[in-house]
Coordinates of C-alpha atoms and ligand atoms in Angstrom, one line a residue:
M1 CA -24.9 87.4 -30.0
S2 CA -23.7 89.1 -26.9
V3 CA -26.3 91.1 -24.9
L4 CA -25.9 93.9 -22.3
T5 CA -28.6 94.5 -19.8
K6 CA -29.0 97.4 -17.3
A7 CA -31.1 97.5 -14.2
L8 CA -31.9 99.9 -11.4
V9 CA -31.7 98.2 -8.0
G10 CA -33.5 99.8 -5.0
G11 CA -33.7 103.1 -6.8
Y12 CA -30.0 104.0 -6.1
V13 CA -27.8 101.3 -7.6
V14 CA -27.2 100.9 -11.3
V15 CA -26.3 97.4 -12.3
S16 CA -25.0 96.7 -15.8
A17 CA -24.2 93.1 -17.0
A18 CA -22.9 91.9 -20.3
E19 CA -22.7 88.4 -21.6
T20 CA -19.6 88.5 -24.0
K21 CA -18.7 85.0 -25.1
D22 CA -19.1 85.9 -28.8
I23 CA -17.0 89.0 -28.4
V24 CA -14.2 87.1 -26.8
N25 CA -14.2 84.3 -29.4
R26 CA -14.0 87.0 -32.1
A27 CA -11.0 88.6 -30.4
I28 CA -9.3 85.1 -30.1
R29 CA -9.8 84.5 -33.8
I30 CA -8.5 87.9 -34.9
H31 CA -5.5 88.1 -32.6
N32 CA -4.7 84.4 -32.3
L33 CA -4.8 84.9 -28.5
S34 CA -3.1 82.5 -26.0
P35 CA -5.5 81.5 -23.2
V36 CA -4.1 84.0 -20.7
A37 CA -4.2 86.7 -23.4
A38 CA -7.8 85.8 -24.2
A39 CA -8.7 86.0 -20.5
A40 CA -7.0 89.4 -20.0
M41 CA -8.3 90.9 -23.3
G42 CA -11.8 89.3 -22.8
R43 CA -12.1 90.9 -19.4
A44 CA -11.0 94.3 -20.8
L45 CA -13.4 94.1 -23.8
T46 CA -16.3 93.2 -21.5
M47 CA -15.5 96.3 -19.3
A48 CA -15.3 98.5 -22.4
A49 CA -18.7 97.3 -23.5
L50 CA -20.2 98.1 -20.1
M51 CA -18.6 101.5 -20.1
G52 CA -19.6 102.3 -23.7
K53 CA -23.3 101.9 -22.7
E54 CA -22.9 104.8 -20.3
F55 CA -22.6 107.2 -23.2
K56 CA -25.5 109.4 -24.2
N57 CA -24.6 109.4 -27.9
K58 CA -23.9 106.5 -30.2
Q59 CA -20.8 108.1 -31.6
D60 CA -19.2 108.9 -28.2
Y61 CA -16.0 106.9 -27.9
L62 CA -13.8 105.5 -25.2
T63 CA -10.3 104.0 -25.2
A64 CA -8.9 102.2 -22.2
I65 CA -5.2 101.4 -22.1
I66 CA -3.9 98.8 -19.6
D67 CA -0.2 99.3 -19.6
G68 CA 1.3 96.7 -17.1
N69 CA 4.8 95.4 -16.7
G70 CA 3.9 91.8 -17.5
P71 CA 4.6 89.7 -20.7
L72 CA 1.3 90.6 -22.4
G73 CA 2.4 94.2 -22.9
K74 CA 0.0 97.0 -23.4
I75 CA -3.7 96.1 -23.9
T76 CA -5.9 98.6 -25.7
V77 CA -9.7 98.3 -25.8
C78 CA -12.2 100.7 -27.4
A79 CA -16.0 101.1 -27.3
D80 CA -18.6 103.4 -28.7
G81 CA -22.0 104.3 -27.4
D82 CA -23.7 101.9 -29.9
G83 CA -22.5 98.6 -28.5
H84 CA -19.4 98.1 -30.6
V85 CA -16.0 97.1 -29.0
K86 CA -12.6 96.3 -30.4
G87 CA -9.2 95.6 -28.9
D88 CA -5.5 95.2 -29.5
I89 CA -2.7 93.6 -27.5
V90 CA 1.1 93.8 -27.8
N91 CA 1.9 90.2 -27.2
P92 CA -1.1 88.0 -28.0
V93 CA 0.8 84.7 -27.7
A94 CA 2.3 85.3 -24.2
E95 CA 2.8 82.0 -22.3
T96 CA -0.1 81.0 -20.1
V97 CA 0.7 80.4 -16.4
V98 CA -1.8 78.6 -14.2
K99 CA -2.0 79.4 -10.5
A100 CA -2.1 76.8 -7.7
D101 CA -5.9 77.1 -7.5
G102 CA -6.3 76.2 -11.2
H103 CA -7.1 79.8 -12.4
L104 CA -5.1 81.4 -15.1
D105 CA -2.6 83.9 -13.7
V106 CA -3.9 87.0 -15.5
G107 CA -2.5 89.4 -12.9
S108 CA 1.1 88.3 -13.6
A109 CA 0.6 88.2 -17.3
V110 CA -0.8 91.8 -17.3
G111 CA 1.7 92.9 -14.6
K112 CA 0.9 94.2 -11.2
Q113 CA 2.6 97.5 -11.8
G114 CA 1.7 100.0 -14.4
T115 CA -1.2 102.3 -15.3
L116 CA -4.8 102.2 -16.5
T117 CA -5.7 105.2 -18.7
V118 CA -9.2 105.9 -19.9
I119 CA -9.8 108.4 -22.7
K120 CA -13.4 109.5 -23.4
D121 CA -14.3 111.5 -26.4
I122 CA -17.8 112.9 -26.2
G123 CA -17.5 115.5 -28.9
L124 CA -16.1 118.2 -26.7
K125 CA -13.0 120.2 -27.7
Q126 CA -10.7 118.1 -25.5
P127 CA -11.3 114.4 -24.7
Y128 CA -11.5 113.5 -21.0
V129 CA -8.4 111.6 -19.8
G130 CA -8.1 109.8 -16.5
T131 CA -5.3 107.6 -15.2
S132 CA -4.8 105.4 -12.2
Q133 CA -2.2 102.9 -11.0
L134 CA -2.9 99.2 -11.6
V135 CA -3.6 97.4 -8.3
S136 CA -3.4 93.7 -9.3
G137 CA -3.4 93.3 -13.1
E138 CA -6.5 91.2 -12.8
I139 CA -8.4 93.9 -14.7
A140 CA -11.7 94.0 -12.7
Q141 CA -10.0 95.3 -9.5
D142 CA -7.9 97.7 -11.6
F143 CA -11.0 99.2 -13.2
A144 CA -12.8 99.4 -9.8
Y145 CA -9.8 101.3 -8.4
Y146 CA -9.7 103.5 -11.4
F147 CA -13.4 104.6 -11.0
A148 CA -12.8 105.3 -7.2
D149 CA -9.5 107.1 -7.7
S150 CA -10.0 109.0 -11.0
E151 CA -13.7 109.5 -11.3
Q152 CA -14.7 109.5 -7.6
Q153 CA -17.3 106.9 -8.5
P154 CA -17.7 104.1 -5.9
C155 CA -18.5 100.8 -7.7
G156 CA -17.9 97.1 -7.9
V157 CA -16.6 95.3 -11.0
A158 CA -16.6 91.6 -11.6
L159 CA -15.3 90.1 -14.9
G160 CA -14.7 86.6 -16.0
V161 CA -13.7 84.6 -19.1
G162 CA -14.0 80.8 -19.2
L163 CA -11.9 79.0 -21.7
N164 CA -11.4 75.5 -23.1
K165 CA -8.0 75.6 -24.7
K166 CA -8.3 78.4 -27.4
R167 CA -12.1 78.7 -27.3
C168 CA -14.1 80.8 -25.0
T169 CA -16.9 78.8 -23.4
S170 CA -18.5 81.6 -21.3
A171 CA -17.7 85.2 -20.5
G172 CA -19.2 88.2 -19.0
G173 CA -19.1 91.0 -16.4
V174 CA -21.1 92.9 -13.9
W175 CA -20.6 96.6 -13.0
V176 CA -22.4 97.9 -9.9
Q177 CA -22.5 101.7 -9.6
I178 CA -23.7 103.4 -6.4
M179 CA -25.6 106.6 -7.0
P180 CA -25.3 109.6 -4.7
N181 CA -27.5 109.6 -1.6
C182 CA -27.9 105.8 -1.6
P183 CA -29.3 104.8 1.8
E184 CA -26.8 103.1 4.1
E185 CA -28.9 100.0 4.5
L186 CA -29.2 99.4 0.8
L187 CA -25.5 100.1 0.3
S188 CA -24.4 97.5 2.9
Q189 CA -26.8 94.9 1.4
V190 CA -25.5 95.5 -2.1
E191 CA -21.9 95.3 -0.8
T192 CA -22.7 91.9 0.7
V193 CA -23.9 90.8 -2.8
M194 CA -20.8 92.3 -4.4
Y195 CA -18.5 90.3 -2.2
A196 CA -20.2 87.1 -3.3
M197 CA -19.8 88.0 -7.0
D198 CA -16.9 85.7 -8.0
E199 CA -16.3 83.0 -10.6
M200 CA -18.0 85.3 -13.2
S201 CA -17.3 82.9 -16.1
Y202 CA -19.4 80.2 -14.4
Q203 CA -22.2 82.8 -13.7
F204 CA -22.6 83.4 -17.4
E205 CA -22.4 79.7 -18.4
G206 CA -25.8 79.2 -20.1
S207 CA -27.1 82.4 -18.6
T208 CA -28.0 85.7 -20.1
A209 CA -27.0 89.1 -18.6
E210 CA -30.5 89.5 -17.2
D211 CA -30.4 86.0 -15.6
V212 CA -27.2 87.0 -13.8
I213 CA -28.6 90.3 -12.6
R214 CA -31.7 88.5 -11.3
R215 CA -29.6 85.8 -9.7
F216 CA -27.6 88.4 -7.6
F217 CA -30.2 91.2 -7.2
G218 CA -33.6 89.4 -7.6
R219 CA -34.4 90.0 -3.9
F220 CA -34.2 93.7 -4.3
E221 CA -36.7 96.1 -5.9
L222 CA -35.4 95.6 -9.5
Q223 CA -36.2 97.4 -12.7
I224 CA -34.7 96.3 -16.0
T225 CA -34.0 99.6 -17.8
E226 CA -32.3 98.5 -21.0
S227 CA -31.2 95.5 -23.0
C228 CA -29.2 95.7 -26.2
P229 CA -26.8 93.8 -28.4
V230 CA -23.0 94.3 -28.1
Q231 CA -20.5 93.1 -30.6
Y232 CA -16.8 93.1 -31.6
K233 CA -16.8 95.5 -34.6
C234 CA -14.0 97.6 -35.9
N235 CA -14.6 101.1 -37.3
C236 CA -11.6 101.2 -39.6
N237 CA -12.2 102.3 -43.2
R238 CA -10.1 103.3 -46.2
R239 CA -10.4 107.0 -45.4
K240 CA -8.7 106.5 -42.0
I241 CA -6.0 104.3 -43.5
N242 CA -5.4 106.9 -46.2
R243 CA -4.4 109.3 -43.4
I244 CA -1.9 106.8 -42.1
V245 CA -0.4 106.3 -45.6
K246 CA -0.3 110.1 -46.1
G247 CA 1.5 110.3 -42.7
L248 CA 4.4 108.3 -44.1
G249 CA 5.2 111.2 -46.5
K250 CA 5.3 111.0 -50.2
D251 CA 9.0 109.9 -50.5
E252 CA 8.7 107.1 -48.0
A253 CA 5.3 105.9 -49.4
L254 CA 6.6 105.7 -53.0
S255 CA 9.8 104.0 -52.0
I256 CA 7.8 101.3 -50.3
V257 CA 5.8 100.8 -53.5
D258 CA 9.0 100.6 -55.5
E259 CA 10.5 98.1 -53.2
M260 CA 7.4 95.9 -52.4
G261 CA 5.2 96.5 -55.4
Q262 CA 2.4 97.9 -53.2
I263 CA 1.7 99.3 -49.8
E264 CA -0.1 97.0 -47.4
V265 CA -1.6 98.3 -44.2
C266 CA -3.1 95.9 -41.7
C267 CA -5.6 97.1 -39.1
H268 CA -4.3 96.2 -35.6
F269 CA -7.9 95.9 -34.3
C270 CA -9.5 93.6 -36.9
G271 CA -6.8 92.3 -39.1
K272 CA -8.3 93.8 -42.3
K273 CA -5.7 94.4 -45.0
Y274 CA -5.7 97.6 -47.1
T275 CA -3.5 97.7 -50.1
Y276 CA -2.4 100.5 -52.3
T277 CA -1.0 100.1 -55.8
K278 CA 1.5 102.6 -57.2
E279 CA -1.3 104.6 -58.9
Q280 CA -3.4 104.7 -55.7
A281 CA -0.4 105.8 -53.7
E282 CA 0.5 108.5 -56.1
K283 CA -3.1 109.7 -56.2
L284 CA -3.1 110.2 -52.4
F285 CA -0.3 112.7 -52.7
Q286 CA -1.7 114.7 -55.6
Ligands
ZN301 ZN1 -10.1 97.4 -38.4

C-alpha cells in the first residue's frame, strides 16, 4: 500500500512525501508501460497524488496534462482529495532510451517542448485552469516551474521511479512548499536540503514517506501533520459510460450493434470493459 505523509518544517515549510511503488506497478499492468513510459507516468502519478492531498474536500478533483513533443505523447493524470489517482498515456510502449549516466531519458521521451496544464475542479461554477511551458520534460522540474509560473507558489519537487525491466522496485516523490513570510534563514537552509534531493527512487527503497521526510528534514523543527493511504483507483462507472454511448447518437450506436453484435467501451484509465447488447443500447435512447 502506498502512503502519503505531510509535515510542517520550521513552521513555514510544508513538506509532502508519497511512497508510490504500488501505484506505479498498477499503472504498468493496466497500460503495459515500457520502462521509460513507466518512469514518466509514475512520476506524474506521484505528483498528482501529492497535489490531490492539498484539496479540502474528498470529491475535489484535479487533472494534469503533460503535452510534450516526445514519442510518449500526451500524459494525463488525475487525483481526487481522497487519495485516488489514475492516468492515461498516448503511447505506452514508446522505446526506452538510456542516457550516458545510466538513467532513462525521460526528458526526451516526454519532449522538452510543450505544455503542462492543470485543471482543478473544487465544485465552483468554473474549474481553475493553469498552464505553463515544459522546461525539461523530466516532470519534476516541469511541475516546479508550473507552480512558480502559474500559481506564484515557490516550491521544490523531486520525483523518482526505480525499475527492474517492467517492474517498479521503488518510487516516490517529495514536494516542498514555502509559505508566505518564511524567514530568510530557514528558506536558505531548506533550499540547501532541496538541492541535495536527487535519486528519489533510491530514497524510497525500503523507506516510507515519513522515513524520507525525516532523512532530509530531521534536523529541523518537524511536525508530522498527516499520513494517509494513496492508491491507483479509477472512478469510471456505467452511468458515465452511458453518457459516452449516448454521445455517439442513436443511429451511430445502433449501427455499431448491427455490425459488431454489441457495443464495447473500454475505459482508458483502468482498462475496464463495458458492453451493451442491442436491447441495452436501444434502452439508452428511449
Ligand atoms: Zn476506469
